Amino acid sequence: MTGQHRIVVLGAGYAGLAAARRFARTARDARITVVDAHAAFIERVRLHQQAAGQRIPAWDLRELLERKGVHFAHAVATDIDTTGKRVVLDAAPALDYDTLVYALGSVADAERVPGVAAHAYSIATQEDMKRLVIPRGTVAVVGAGATGIELAAELAESHPDSRVLLLGSEEPGAWLSSRARTHIRRTLERLGVEIRSDVKVIEVTAAGMRLADGSLVEAAATVWTTGFRVPDLAARSGLAVDSDGSVLTDATLRSLSHPDVYAAGDAALVVGPGGRELRMACATALPTGKYAADAVVARMRGAEPRPLRFRYVLQCLSLGRRDGVIQFVHADDAPARTVLTGRTAAWVKERVVRGASWAARP
Ligand SMILES: Cc1cc2nc3c(=O)[nH]c(=O)nc-3n(C[C@H](O)[C@H](O)[C@H](O)COP(=O)(O)OP(=O)(O)OC[C@H]3O[C@@H](n4cnc5c(N)ncnc54)[C@H](O)[C@@H]3O)c2cc1C
């Protein structure tokens, strides 16, 4: 024990890196260690591009962090002993902490519908990408949310010989303004995507999928994009979590059950504008990661941090490399009237993605 405050950040995604970047500037007197199962930071928001065969950037985490004086442990966190304040790792010695920032993100939810885990691909993590094979023939993208829309557009643009189906229980972009929805539909159709709304997939098989109305849809590959779930480490370790396993936090992102633990990003349940839970997004992971670091440092210095203040500004969707939708939103994420489309939107989205990566990297 050196007397130094020991901060361990679990997860080097947008939230964990934003926290580490902040700590590197504001807590130089602390010993900061970031843990991640992967050696490289990959821009997760570009995984649909990688799925369509594009190369996406990767940054070496050790190099990125250690040049800022932050230690890096390349290992899987397998257990948190919240009484002994120690994180157990699979491939490195256990880490003792005074403060823990939990930012383990999310993975694809493949458990809710039979056959998804065995027969469908996902594009939520680096592991998913190693498994993914886009064959010739029909590719069915299930889920007409942002990830499904972006993937269908990207695949159709880069694989013009393939047949791309987009299946969802609602129309693509149902939560956006009518102008945005119209543009998404027109663009997907222009790219040749076949849209099937109002369908419910009840089983995925090796040959395709079965719908609730009893019909079968054949596909050479099915990509499941309908939801994300959080890792179970927090729940297994006894942190207070909701029914999905997200860490319950107060207005300063401190765990409701363990005051020396903070949570940020997809793995945290954070109450936002209008009393609604913040949605999983890098647009929420970055500010919550940064804020969590500020709250930790404030308390290390004996001050009480101000509650997190957060408001939404934009929702950005790419529709291939040359088109997109930028939906301006109110503070509570409800769509406003202003929408950008076409090349301008594609340009803005690319800037936002680059900016997010820049904001995360120390
Ligand atoms: C295809 C796609 C497109 C997206 N597009 C957008 C977009 O346009 N805009 C937007 O705002 N959001 C988008 N998102 C969502 C966004 O990527 C996530 O909300 C964001 O990455 C969350 O950041 P995070 O830091 O909480 O978690 P993550 O980025 O998931 O990072 C978590 C990290 O924890 C590590 N980890 C997990 N478990 C362990 C463990 N036990 N031990 C060690 N390490 C572990 C992982 O390796 C990972 O590096 C998209 C997501 C996908 C999949």
Tab-separated table of N, CA and C in Angstrom, residues 5-148:
chain	number	residue	atom	x	y	z
A	5	HIS	N	-4.183	6.892	-3.863
A	5	HIS	CA	-5.565	6.449	-4.083
A	5	HIS	C	-5.563	5.551	-5.321
A	6	ARG	N	-6.131	4.363	-5.191
A	6	ARG	CA	-6.121	3.411	-6.317
A	6	ARG	C	-7.479	3.420	-7.017
A	7	ILE	N	-7.444	3.838	-8.276
A	7	ILE	CA	-8.678	3.879	-9.080
A	7	ILE	C	-8.584	2.782	-10.133
A	8	VAL	N	-9.592	1.935	-10.176
A	8	VAL	CA	-9.645	0.918	-11.232
A	8	VAL	C	-10.862	1.216	-12.110
A	9	VAL	N	-10.620	1.303	-13.415
A	9	VAL	CA	-11.706	1.525	-14.377
A	9	VAL	C	-11.922	0.206	-15.115
A	10	LEU	N	-13.104	-0.352	-14.984
A	10	LEU	CA	-13.413	-1.602	-15.690
A	10	LEU	C	-14.066	-1.280	-17.021
A	11	GLY	N	-13.361	-1.623	-18.124
A	11	GLY	CA	-13.915	-1.388	-19.456
A	11	GLY	C	-13.223	-0.215	-20.130
A	12	ALA	N	-12.712	-0.467	-21.329
A	12	ALA	CA	-12.065	0.600	-22.106
A	12	ALA	C	-12.867	0.868	-23.372
A	13	GLY	N	-14.177	1.031	-23.194
A	13	GLY	CA	-15.022	1.508	-24.286
A	13	GLY	C	-15.107	3.022	-24.174
A	14	TYR	N	-16.157	3.587	-24.733
A	14	TYR	CA	-16.285	5.054	-24.717
A	14	TYR	C	-16.352	5.592	-23.290
A	15	ALA	N	-17.118	4.924	-22.423
A	15	ALA	CA	-17.286	5.446	-21.059
A	15	ALA	C	-16.010	5.282	-20.247
A	16	GLY	N	-15.436	4.070	-20.287
A	16	GLY	CA	-14.235	3.814	-19.477
A	16	GLY	C	-13.069	4.684	-19.920
A	17	LEU	N	-12.917	4.838	-21.235
A	17	LEU	CA	-11.795	5.657	-21.719
A	17	LEU	C	-12.021	7.136	-21.423
A	18	ALA	N	-13.269	7.573	-21.527
A	18	ALA	CA	-13.537	8.992	-21.199
A	18	ALA	C	-13.202	9.253	-19.737
A	19	ALA	N	-13.511	8.274	-18.873
A	19	ALA	CA	-13.172	8.425	-17.446
A	19	ALA	C	-11.655	8.432	-17.272
A	20	ALA	N	-10.975	7.490	-17.941
A	20	ALA	CA	-9.514	7.387	-17.783
A	20	ALA	C	-8.827	8.652	-18.282
A	21	ARG	N	-9.322	9.157	-19.399
A	21	ARG	CA	-8.735	10.374	-19.966
A	21	ARG	C	-8.843	11.522	-18.962
A	22	ARG	N	-10.007	11.610	-18.334
A	22	ARG	CA	-10.221	12.670	-17.350
A	22	ARG	C	-9.336	12.481	-16.120
A	23	PHE	N	-9.297	11.235	-15.615
A	23	PHE	CA	-8.445	10.956	-14.448
A	23	PHE	C	-6.985	11.305	-14.743
A	24	ALA	N	-6.537	11.005	-15.966
A	24	ALA	CA	-5.128	11.248	-16.300
A	24	ALA	C	-4.785	12.723	-16.153
A	25	ARG	N	-5.794	13.583	-16.318
A	25	ARG	CA	-5.540	15.032	-16.187
A	25	ARG	C	-5.786	15.546	-14.786
A	26	THR	N	-6.771	14.949	-14.098
A	26	THR	CA	-7.209	15.576	-12.838
A	26	THR	C	-6.829	14.789	-11.591
A	27	ALA	N	-6.343	13.553	-11.766
A	27	ALA	CA	-5.994	12.744	-10.581
A	27	ALA	C	-4.596	12.163	-10.764
A	28	ARG	N	-3.644	13.033	-11.077
A	28	ARG	CA	-2.279	12.568	-11.322
A	28	ARG	C	-1.654	11.938	-10.091
A	29	ASP	N	-2.182	12.302	-8.913
A	29	ASP	CA	-1.638	11.735	-7.674
A	29	ASP	C	-2.187	10.338	-7.392
A	30	ALA	N	-3.145	9.887	-8.189
A	30	ALA	CA	-3.740	8.560	-7.955
A	30	ALA	C	-3.059	7.523	-8.848
A	31	ARG	N	-3.223	6.253	-8.482
A	31	ARG	CA	-2.758	5.174	-9.361
A	31	ARG	C	-3.982	4.697	-10.145
A	32	ILE	N	-3.946	4.909	-11.435
A	32	ILE	CA	-5.129	4.617	-12.266
A	32	ILE	C	-4.837	3.393	-13.126
A	33	THR	N	-5.734	2.433	-13.088
A	33	THR	CA	-5.583	1.227	-13.922
A	33	THR	C	-6.874	0.993	-14.685
A	34	VAL	N	-6.736	0.780	-15.973
A	34	VAL	CA	-7.890	0.437	-16.817
A	34	VAL	C	-7.775	-1.040	-17.171
A	35	VAL	N	-8.904	-1.736	-17.106
A	35	VAL	CA	-8.943	-3.169	-17.437
A	35	VAL	C	-9.829	-3.363	-18.666
A	36	ASP	N	-9.335	-4.112	-19.621
A	36	ASP	CA	-10.232	-4.492	-20.730
A	36	ASP	C	-9.836	-5.856	-21.272
A	37	ALA	N	-10.858	-6.552	-21.733
A	37	ALA	CA	-10.655	-7.894	-22.299
A	37	ALA	C	-9.940	-7.829	-23.639
A	38	HIS	N	-9.957	-6.651	-24.270
A	38	HIS	CA	-9.323	-6.513	-25.581
A	38	HIS	C	-8.078	-5.646	-25.501
A	39	ALA	N	-7.138	-5.912	-26.415
A	39	ALA	CA	-5.905	-5.132	-26.425
A	39	ALA	C	-6.092	-3.811	-27.162
A	40	ALA	N	-7.138	-3.742	-28.000
A	40	ALA	CA	-7.305	-2.548	-28.838
A	40	ALA	C	-8.670	-1.901	-28.615
A	41	PHE	N	-8.695	-0.583	-28.741
A	41	PHE	CA	-9.962	0.151	-28.763
A	41	PHE	C	-10.424	0.226	-30.211
A	42	ILE	N	-11.594	-0.334	-30.447
A	42	ILE	CA	-12.210	-0.301	-31.773
A	42	ILE	C	-13.431	0.594	-31.654
A	43	GLU	N	-13.683	1.398	-32.648
A	43	GLU	CA	-14.879	2.241	-32.596
A	43	GLU	C	-16.106	1.352	-32.790
A	44	ARG	N	-16.787	1.098	-31.695
A	44	ARG	CA	-17.922	0.177	-31.747
A	44	ARG	C	-19.023	0.709	-32.672
A	45	VAL	N	-19.125	2.011	-32.740
A	45	VAL	CA	-20.189	2.601	-33.577
A	45	VAL	C	-19.929	2.415	-35.071
A	46	ARG	N	-18.784	1.814	-35.408
A	46	ARG	CA	-18.503	1.525	-36.827
A	46	ARG	C	-18.593	0.030	-37.130
A	47	LEU	N	-19.111	-0.765	-36.205
A	47	LEU	CA	-19.086	-2.211	-36.456
A	47	LEU	C	-19.970	-2.608	-37.645
A	48	HIS	N	-21.014	-1.837	-37.924
A	48	HIS	CA	-21.817	-2.150	-39.119
A	48	HIS	C	-20.995	-1.930	-40.385
A	49	GLN	N	-20.069	-0.969	-40.342
A	49	GLN	CA	-19.193	-0.755	-41.491
A	49	GLN	C	-18.244	-1.941	-41.655
A	50	GLN	N	-17.700	-2.395	-40.521
A	50	GLN	CA	-16.807	-3.557	-40.586
A	50	GLN	C	-17.578	-4.776	-41.103
A	51	ALA	N	-18.824	-4.914	-40.670
A	51	ALA	CA	-19.644	-6.049	-41.116
A	51	ALA	C	-19.814	-6.027	-42.630
A	52	ALA	N	-19.799	-4.841	-43.201
A	52	ALA	CA	-19.978	-4.719	-44.654
A	52	ALA	C	-18.645	-4.794	-45.389
A	53	GLY	N	-17.574	-5.112	-44.661
A	53	GLY	CA	-16.281	-5.351	-45.311
A	53	GLY	C	-15.323	-4.176	-45.273
A	54	GLN	N	-15.683	-3.086	-44.583
A	54	GLN	CA	-14.772	-1.937	-44.539
A	54	GLN	C	-13.764	-2.101	-43.401
A	55	ARG	N	-12.595	-1.553	-43.597
A	55	ARG	CA	-11.595	-1.548	-42.520
A	55	ARG	C	-11.917	-0.406	-41.571
A	56	ILE	N	-11.863	-0.668	-40.285
A	56	ILE	CA	-12.119	0.415	-39.325
A	56	ILE	C	-10.904	0.560	-38.420
A	57	PRO	N	-10.691	1.763	-37.877
A	57	PRO	CA	-9.472	1.973	-37.102
A	57	PRO	C	-9.455	1.219	-35.774
A	58	ALA	N	-8.245	0.936	-35.289
A	58	ALA	CA	-8.063	0.305	-33.974
A	58	ALA	C	-6.862	0.964	-33.307
A	59	TRP	N	-6.959	1.184	-32.020
A	59	TRP	CA	-5.865	1.816	-31.283
A	59	TRP	C	-5.376	0.880	-30.186
A	60	ASP	N	-4.069	0.763	-30.048
A	60	ASP	CA	-3.477	-0.083	-29.020
A	60	ASP	C	-3.712	0.560	-27.645
A	61	LEU	N	-4.451	-0.146	-26.808
A	61	LEU	CA	-4.856	0.455	-25.529
A	61	LEU	C	-3.663	0.710	-24.600
A	62	ARG	N	-2.723	-0.244	-24.561
A	62	ARG	CA	-1.588	-0.052	-23.641
A	62	ARG	C	-0.814	1.208	-24.019
A	63	GLU	N	-0.551	1.346	-25.315
A	63	GLU	CA	0.212	2.508	-25.773
A	63	GLU	C	-0.551	3.801	-25.481
A	64	LEU	N	-1.848	3.768	-25.789
A	64	LEU	CA	-2.701	4.946	-25.601
A	64	LEU	C	-2.725	5.391	-24.139
A	65	LEU	N	-2.854	4.414	-23.243
A	65	LEU	CA	-3.039	4.742	-21.828
A	65	LEU	C	-1.711	4.998	-21.129
A	66	GLU	N	-0.715	4.150	-21.417
A	66	GLU	CA	0.505	4.247	-20.617
A	66	GLU	C	1.275	5.521	-20.908
A	67	ARG	N	1.115	6.070	-22.121
A	67	ARG	CA	1.819	7.337	-22.352
A	67	ARG	C	1.186	8.488	-21.567
A	68	LYS	N	0.004	8.260	-21.018
A	68	LYS	CA	-0.617	9.265	-20.145
A	68	LYS	C	-0.487	8.867	-18.673
A	69	GLY	N	0.336	7.864	-18.406
A	69	GLY	CA	0.572	7.489	-17.006
A	69	GLY	C	-0.524	6.606	-16.423
A	70	VAL	N	-1.364	6.043	-17.283
A	70	VAL	CA	-2.449	5.168	-16.819
A	70	VAL	C	-2.037	3.717	-17.092
A	71	HIS	N	-2.150	2.850	-16.089
A	71	HIS	CA	-1.790	1.447	-16.275
A	71	HIS	C	-2.903	0.732	-17.032
A	72	PHE	N	-2.504	-0.306	-17.751
A	72	PHE	CA	-3.504	-1.069	-18.498
A	72	PHE	C	-3.363	-2.548	-18.174
A	73	ALA	N	-4.461	-3.191	-17.829
A	73	ALA	CA	-4.468	-4.638	-17.616
A	73	ALA	C	-5.312	-5.261	-18.717
A	74	HIS	N	-4.653	-6.048	-19.554
A	74	HIS	CA	-5.365	-6.729	-20.651
A	74	HIS	C	-5.874	-8.053	-20.096
A	75	ALA	N	-7.106	-8.069	-19.617
A	75	ALA	CA	-7.643	-9.257	-18.945
A	75	ALA	C	-9.159	-9.115	-18.826
A	76	VAL	N	-9.784	-10.235	-18.569
A	76	VAL	CA	-11.228	-10.235	-18.304
A	76	VAL	C	-11.428	-10.119	-16.794
A	77	ALA	N	-12.273	-9.189	-16.380
A	77	ALA	CA	-12.626	-9.106	-14.951
A	77	ALA	C	-13.656	-10.190	-14.674
A	78	THR	N	-13.323	-11.100	-13.779
A	78	THR	CA	-14.209	-12.247	-13.549
A	78	THR	C	-15.006	-12.130	-12.257
A	79	ASP	N	-14.551	-11.278	-11.355
A	79	ASP	CA	-15.250	-11.163	-10.076
A	79	ASP	C	-14.873	-9.833	-9.416
A	80	ILE	N	-15.822	-9.260	-8.685
A	80	ILE	CA	-15.495	-8.073	-7.867
A	80	ILE	C	-15.797	-8.448	-6.430
A	81	ASP	N	-14.767	-8.404	-5.589
A	81	ASP	CA	-14.967	-8.637	-4.157
A	81	ASP	C	-15.223	-7.255	-3.550
A	82	THR	N	-16.495	-6.924	-3.395
A	82	THR	CA	-16.821	-5.554	-2.970
A	82	THR	C	-16.498	-5.319	-1.492
A	83	THR	N	-16.341	-6.394	-0.719
A	83	THR	CA	-15.963	-6.207	0.690
A	83	THR	C	-14.460	-5.973	0.792
A	84	GLY	N	-13.700	-6.839	0.096
A	84	GLY	CA	-12.246	-6.689	0.123
A	84	GLY	C	-11.752	-5.621	-0.845
A	85	LYS	N	-12.666	-5.035	-1.647
A	85	LYS	CA	-12.343	-4.018	-2.648
A	85	LYS	C	-11.233	-4.483	-3.580
A	86	ARG	N	-11.547	-5.549	-4.285
A	86	ARG	CA	-10.559	-6.187	-5.153
A	86	ARG	C	-11.264	-6.729	-6.390
A	87	VAL	N	-10.645	-6.518	-7.556
A	87	VAL	CA	-11.185	-7.060	-8.808
A	87	VAL	C	-10.331	-8.256	-9.198
A	88	VAL	N	-10.984	-9.376	-9.450
A	88	VAL	CA	-10.268	-10.586	-9.857
A	88	VAL	C	-10.229	-10.631	-11.388
A	89	LEU	N	-9.023	-10.899	-11.927
A	89	LEU	CA	-8.842	-10.921	-13.380
A	89	LEU	C	-8.428	-12.311	-13.822
A	90	ASP	N	-8.746	-12.651	-15.078
A	90	ASP	CA	-8.386	-14.008	-15.534
A	90	ASP	C	-6.929	-14.123	-15.937
A	91	ALA	N	-6.334	-13.047	-16.433
A	91	ALA	CA	-4.995	-13.177	-17.011
A	91	ALA	C	-3.999	-12.193	-16.403
A	92	ALA	N	-4.289	-11.718	-15.212
A	92	ALA	CA	-3.381	-10.763	-14.554
A	92	ALA	C	-3.674	-10.820	-13.058
A	93	PRO	N	-2.723	-10.356	-12.241
A	93	PRO	CA	-2.978	-10.370	-10.799
A	93	PRO	C	-4.208	-9.532	-10.448
A	94	ALA	N	-4.867	-9.908	-9.352
A	94	ALA	CA	-6.048	-9.158	-8.896
A	94	ALA	C	-5.654	-7.712	-8.598
A	95	LEU	N	-6.626	-6.813	-8.738
A	95	LEU	CA	-6.354	-5.386	-8.506
A	95	LEU	C	-7.148	-4.891	-7.297
A	96	ASP	N	-6.443	-4.319	-6.338
A	96	ASP	CA	-7.128	-3.692	-5.203
A	96	ASP	C	-7.517	-2.276	-5.605
A	97	TYR	N	-8.666	-1.827	-5.125
A	97	TYR	CA	-9.082	-0.462	-5.468
A	97	TYR	C	-9.577	0.293	-4.240
A	98	ASP	N	-9.452	1.603	-4.316
A	98	ASP	CA	-10.169	2.469	-3.382
A	98	ASP	C	-11.461	2.947	-4.036
A	99	THR	N	-11.370	3.189	-5.347
A	99	THR	CA	-12.575	3.558	-6.104
A	99	THR	C	-12.603	2.743	-7.396
A	100	LEU	N	-13.798	2.252	-7.708
A	100	LEU	CA	-13.976	1.458	-8.927
A	100	LEU	C	-14.948	2.183	-9.847
A	101	VAL	N	-14.595	2.286	-11.122
A	101	VAL	CA	-15.548	2.802	-12.112
A	101	VAL	C	-15.945	1.627	-13.002
A	102	TYR	N	-17.218	1.308	-12.976
A	102	TYR	CA	-17.730	0.133	-13.696
A	102	TYR	C	-18.282	0.604	-15.033
A	103	ALA	N	-17.629	0.193	-16.123
A	103	ALA	CA	-18.042	0.680	-17.460
A	103	ALA	C	-17.892	-0.464	-18.470
A	104	LEU	N	-18.559	-1.578	-18.173
A	104	LEU	CA	-18.373	-2.778	-18.997
A	104	LEU	C	-19.303	-2.855	-20.207
A	105	GLY	N	-20.068	-1.806	-20.451
A	105	GLY	CA	-20.809	-1.726	-21.710
A	105	GLY	C	-21.908	-2.761	-21.849
A	106	SER	N	-22.099	-3.221	-23.066
A	106	SER	CA	-23.215	-4.125	-23.349
A	106	SER	C	-22.818	-5.096	-24.452
A	107	VAL	N	-23.613	-6.135	-24.589
A	107	VAL	CA	-23.427	-7.131	-25.654
A	107	VAL	C	-24.791	-7.356	-26.311
A	108	ALA	N	-24.796	-8.097	-27.414
A	108	ALA	CA	-26.078	-8.374	-28.076
A	108	ALA	C	-26.932	-9.263	-27.182
A	109	ASP	N	-28.218	-9.028	-27.229
A	109	ASP	CA	-29.140	-9.850	-26.454
A	109	ASP	C	-29.628	-10.990	-27.346
A	110	ALA	N	-29.018	-12.152	-27.172
A	110	ALA	CA	-29.346	-13.291	-28.041
A	110	ALA	C	-30.170	-14.339	-27.311
A	111	GLU	N	-30.659	-13.990	-26.141
A	111	GLU	CA	-31.293	-15.022	-25.301
A	111	GLU	C	-32.815	-15.043	-25.406
A	112	ARG	N	-33.410	-13.975	-25.886
A	112	ARG	CA	-34.880	-13.870	-25.755
A	112	ARG	C	-35.660	-14.683	-26.774
A	113	VAL	N	-35.051	-14.968	-27.917
A	113	VAL	CA	-35.777	-15.690	-28.976
A	113	VAL	C	-35.007	-16.973	-29.301
A	114	PRO	N	-35.708	-18.117	-29.357
A	114	PRO	CA	-35.014	-19.385	-29.623
A	114	PRO	C	-34.263	-19.357	-30.944
A	115	GLY	N	-33.097	-19.953	-30.937
A	115	GLY	CA	-32.318	-20.096	-32.162
A	115	GLY	C	-31.385	-18.941	-32.459
A	116	VAL	N	-31.555	-17.815	-31.787
A	116	VAL	CA	-30.710	-16.647	-32.114
A	116	VAL	C	-29.251	-16.952	-31.783
A	117	ALA	N	-28.998	-17.456	-30.575
A	117	ALA	CA	-27.605	-17.702	-30.168
A	117	ALA	C	-26.943	-18.723	-31.095
A	118	ALA	N	-27.700	-19.717	-31.530
A	118	ALA	CA	-27.094	-20.791	-32.341
A	118	ALA	C	-26.979	-20.420	-33.817
A	119	HIS	N	-27.955	-19.670	-34.346
A	119	HIS	CA	-28.014	-19.521	-35.808
A	119	HIS	C	-27.880	-18.088	-36.327
A	120	ALA	N	-27.951	-17.093	-35.445
A	120	ALA	CA	-27.880	-15.714	-35.955
A	120	ALA	C	-26.534	-15.083	-35.606
A	121	TYR	N	-26.136	-14.136	-36.402
A	121	TYR	CA	-24.947	-13.337	-36.097
A	121	TYR	C	-25.387	-12.067	-35.365
A	122	SER	N	-24.422	-11.436	-34.695
A	122	SER	CA	-24.652	-10.122	-34.077
A	122	SER	C	-23.482	-9.228	-34.456
A	123	ILE	N	-23.646	-7.944	-34.254
A	123	ILE	CA	-22.524	-7.030	-34.560
A	123	ILE	C	-22.280	-6.079	-33.395
A	124	ALA	N	-22.453	-6.591	-32.164
A	124	ALA	CA	-22.345	-5.698	-31.009
A	124	ALA	C	-20.945	-5.620	-30.415
A	125	THR	N	-20.121	-6.640	-30.653
A	125	THR	CA	-18.796	-6.672	-30.000
A	125	THR	C	-17.724	-7.155	-30.978
A	126	GLN	N	-16.477	-7.033	-30.535
A	126	GLN	CA	-15.371	-7.528	-31.370
A	126	GLN	C	-15.472	-9.049	-31.557
A	127	GLU	N	-15.960	-9.765	-30.543
A	127	GLU	CA	-16.120	-11.230	-30.678
A	127	GLU	C	-17.144	-11.534	-31.769
A	128	ASP	N	-18.240	-10.772	-31.767
A	128	ASP	CA	-19.270	-10.991	-32.790
A	128	ASP	C	-18.659	-10.855	-34.185
A	129	MET	N	-17.773	-9.879	-34.328
A	129	MET	CA	-17.224	-9.624	-35.663
A	129	MET	C	-16.324	-10.760	-36.127
A	130	LYS	N	-15.690	-11.443	-35.164
A	130	LYS	CA	-14.817	-12.571	-35.559
A	130	LYS	C	-15.652	-13.725	-36.102
A	131	ARG	N	-16.866	-13.861	-35.628
A	131	ARG	CA	-17.742	-14.959	-36.069
A	131	ARG	C	-18.445	-14.642	-37.389
A	132	LEU	N	-18.630	-13.359	-37.654
A	132	LEU	CA	-19.528	-12.946	-38.739
A	132	LEU	C	-19.030	-13.343	-40.138
A	133	VAL	N	-19.894	-13.954	-40.906
A	133	VAL	CA	-19.612	-14.253	-42.316
A	133	VAL	C	-20.845	-13.805	-43.102
A	134	ILE	N	-20.640	-12.894	-44.036
A	134	ILE	CA	-21.770	-12.473	-44.873
A	134	ILE	C	-21.677	-13.260	-46.186
A	135	PRO	N	-22.574	-14.219	-46.373
A	135	PRO	CA	-22.488	-15.054	-47.572
A	135	PRO	C	-23.183	-14.379	-48.762
A	136	ARG	N	-23.093	-15.000	-49.910
A	136	ARG	CA	-23.902	-14.558	-51.052
A	136	ARG	C	-25.344	-14.950	-50.779
A	137	GLY	N	-26.274	-14.310	-51.446
A	137	GLY	CA	-27.677	-14.676	-51.272
A	137	GLY	C	-28.386	-13.709	-50.351
A	138	THR	N	-29.413	-14.204	-49.676
A	138	THR	CA	-30.241	-13.327	-48.850
A	138	THR	C	-29.645	-13.149	-47.460
A	139	VAL	N	-29.500	-11.884	-47.061
A	139	VAL	CA	-29.077	-11.575	-45.699
A	139	VAL	C	-30.257	-10.892	-45.014
A	140	ALA	N	-30.717	-11.490	-43.918
A	140	ALA	CA	-31.842	-10.897	-43.187
A	140	ALA	C	-31.318	-10.166	-41.967
A	141	VAL	N	-31.633	-8.888	-41.886
A	141	VAL	CA	-31.264	-8.094	-40.705
A	141	VAL	C	-32.526	-7.980	-39.864
A	142	VAL	N	-32.486	-8.475	-38.647
A	142	VAL	CA	-33.667	-8.414	-37.784
A	142	VAL	C	-33.501	-7.264	-36.800
A	143	GLY	N	-34.500	-6.366	-36.789
A	143	GLY	CA	-34.451	-5.203	-35.903
A	143	GLY	C	-34.361	-3.939	-36.725
A	144	ALA	N	-35.406	-3.123	-36.673
A	144	ALA	CA	-35.406	-1.889	-37.460
A	144	ALA	C	-35.073	-0.681	-36.589
A	145	GLY	N	-34.240	-0.920	-35.572
A	145	GLY	CA	-33.702	0.185	-34.780
A	145	GLY	C	-32.484	0.750	-35.496
A	146	ALA	N	-31.743	1.606	-34.794
A	146	ALA	CA	-30.621	2.299	-35.447
A	146	ALA	C	-29.589	1.311	-35.989
A	147	THR	N	-29.237	0.288	-35.209
A	147	THR	CA	-28.194	-0.638	-35.660
A	147	THR	C	-28.665	-1.418	-36.888
A	148	GLY	N	-29.920	-1.876	-36.872
A	148	GLY	CA	-30.449	-2.631	-38.013
A	148	GLY	C	-30.513	-1.784	-39.273
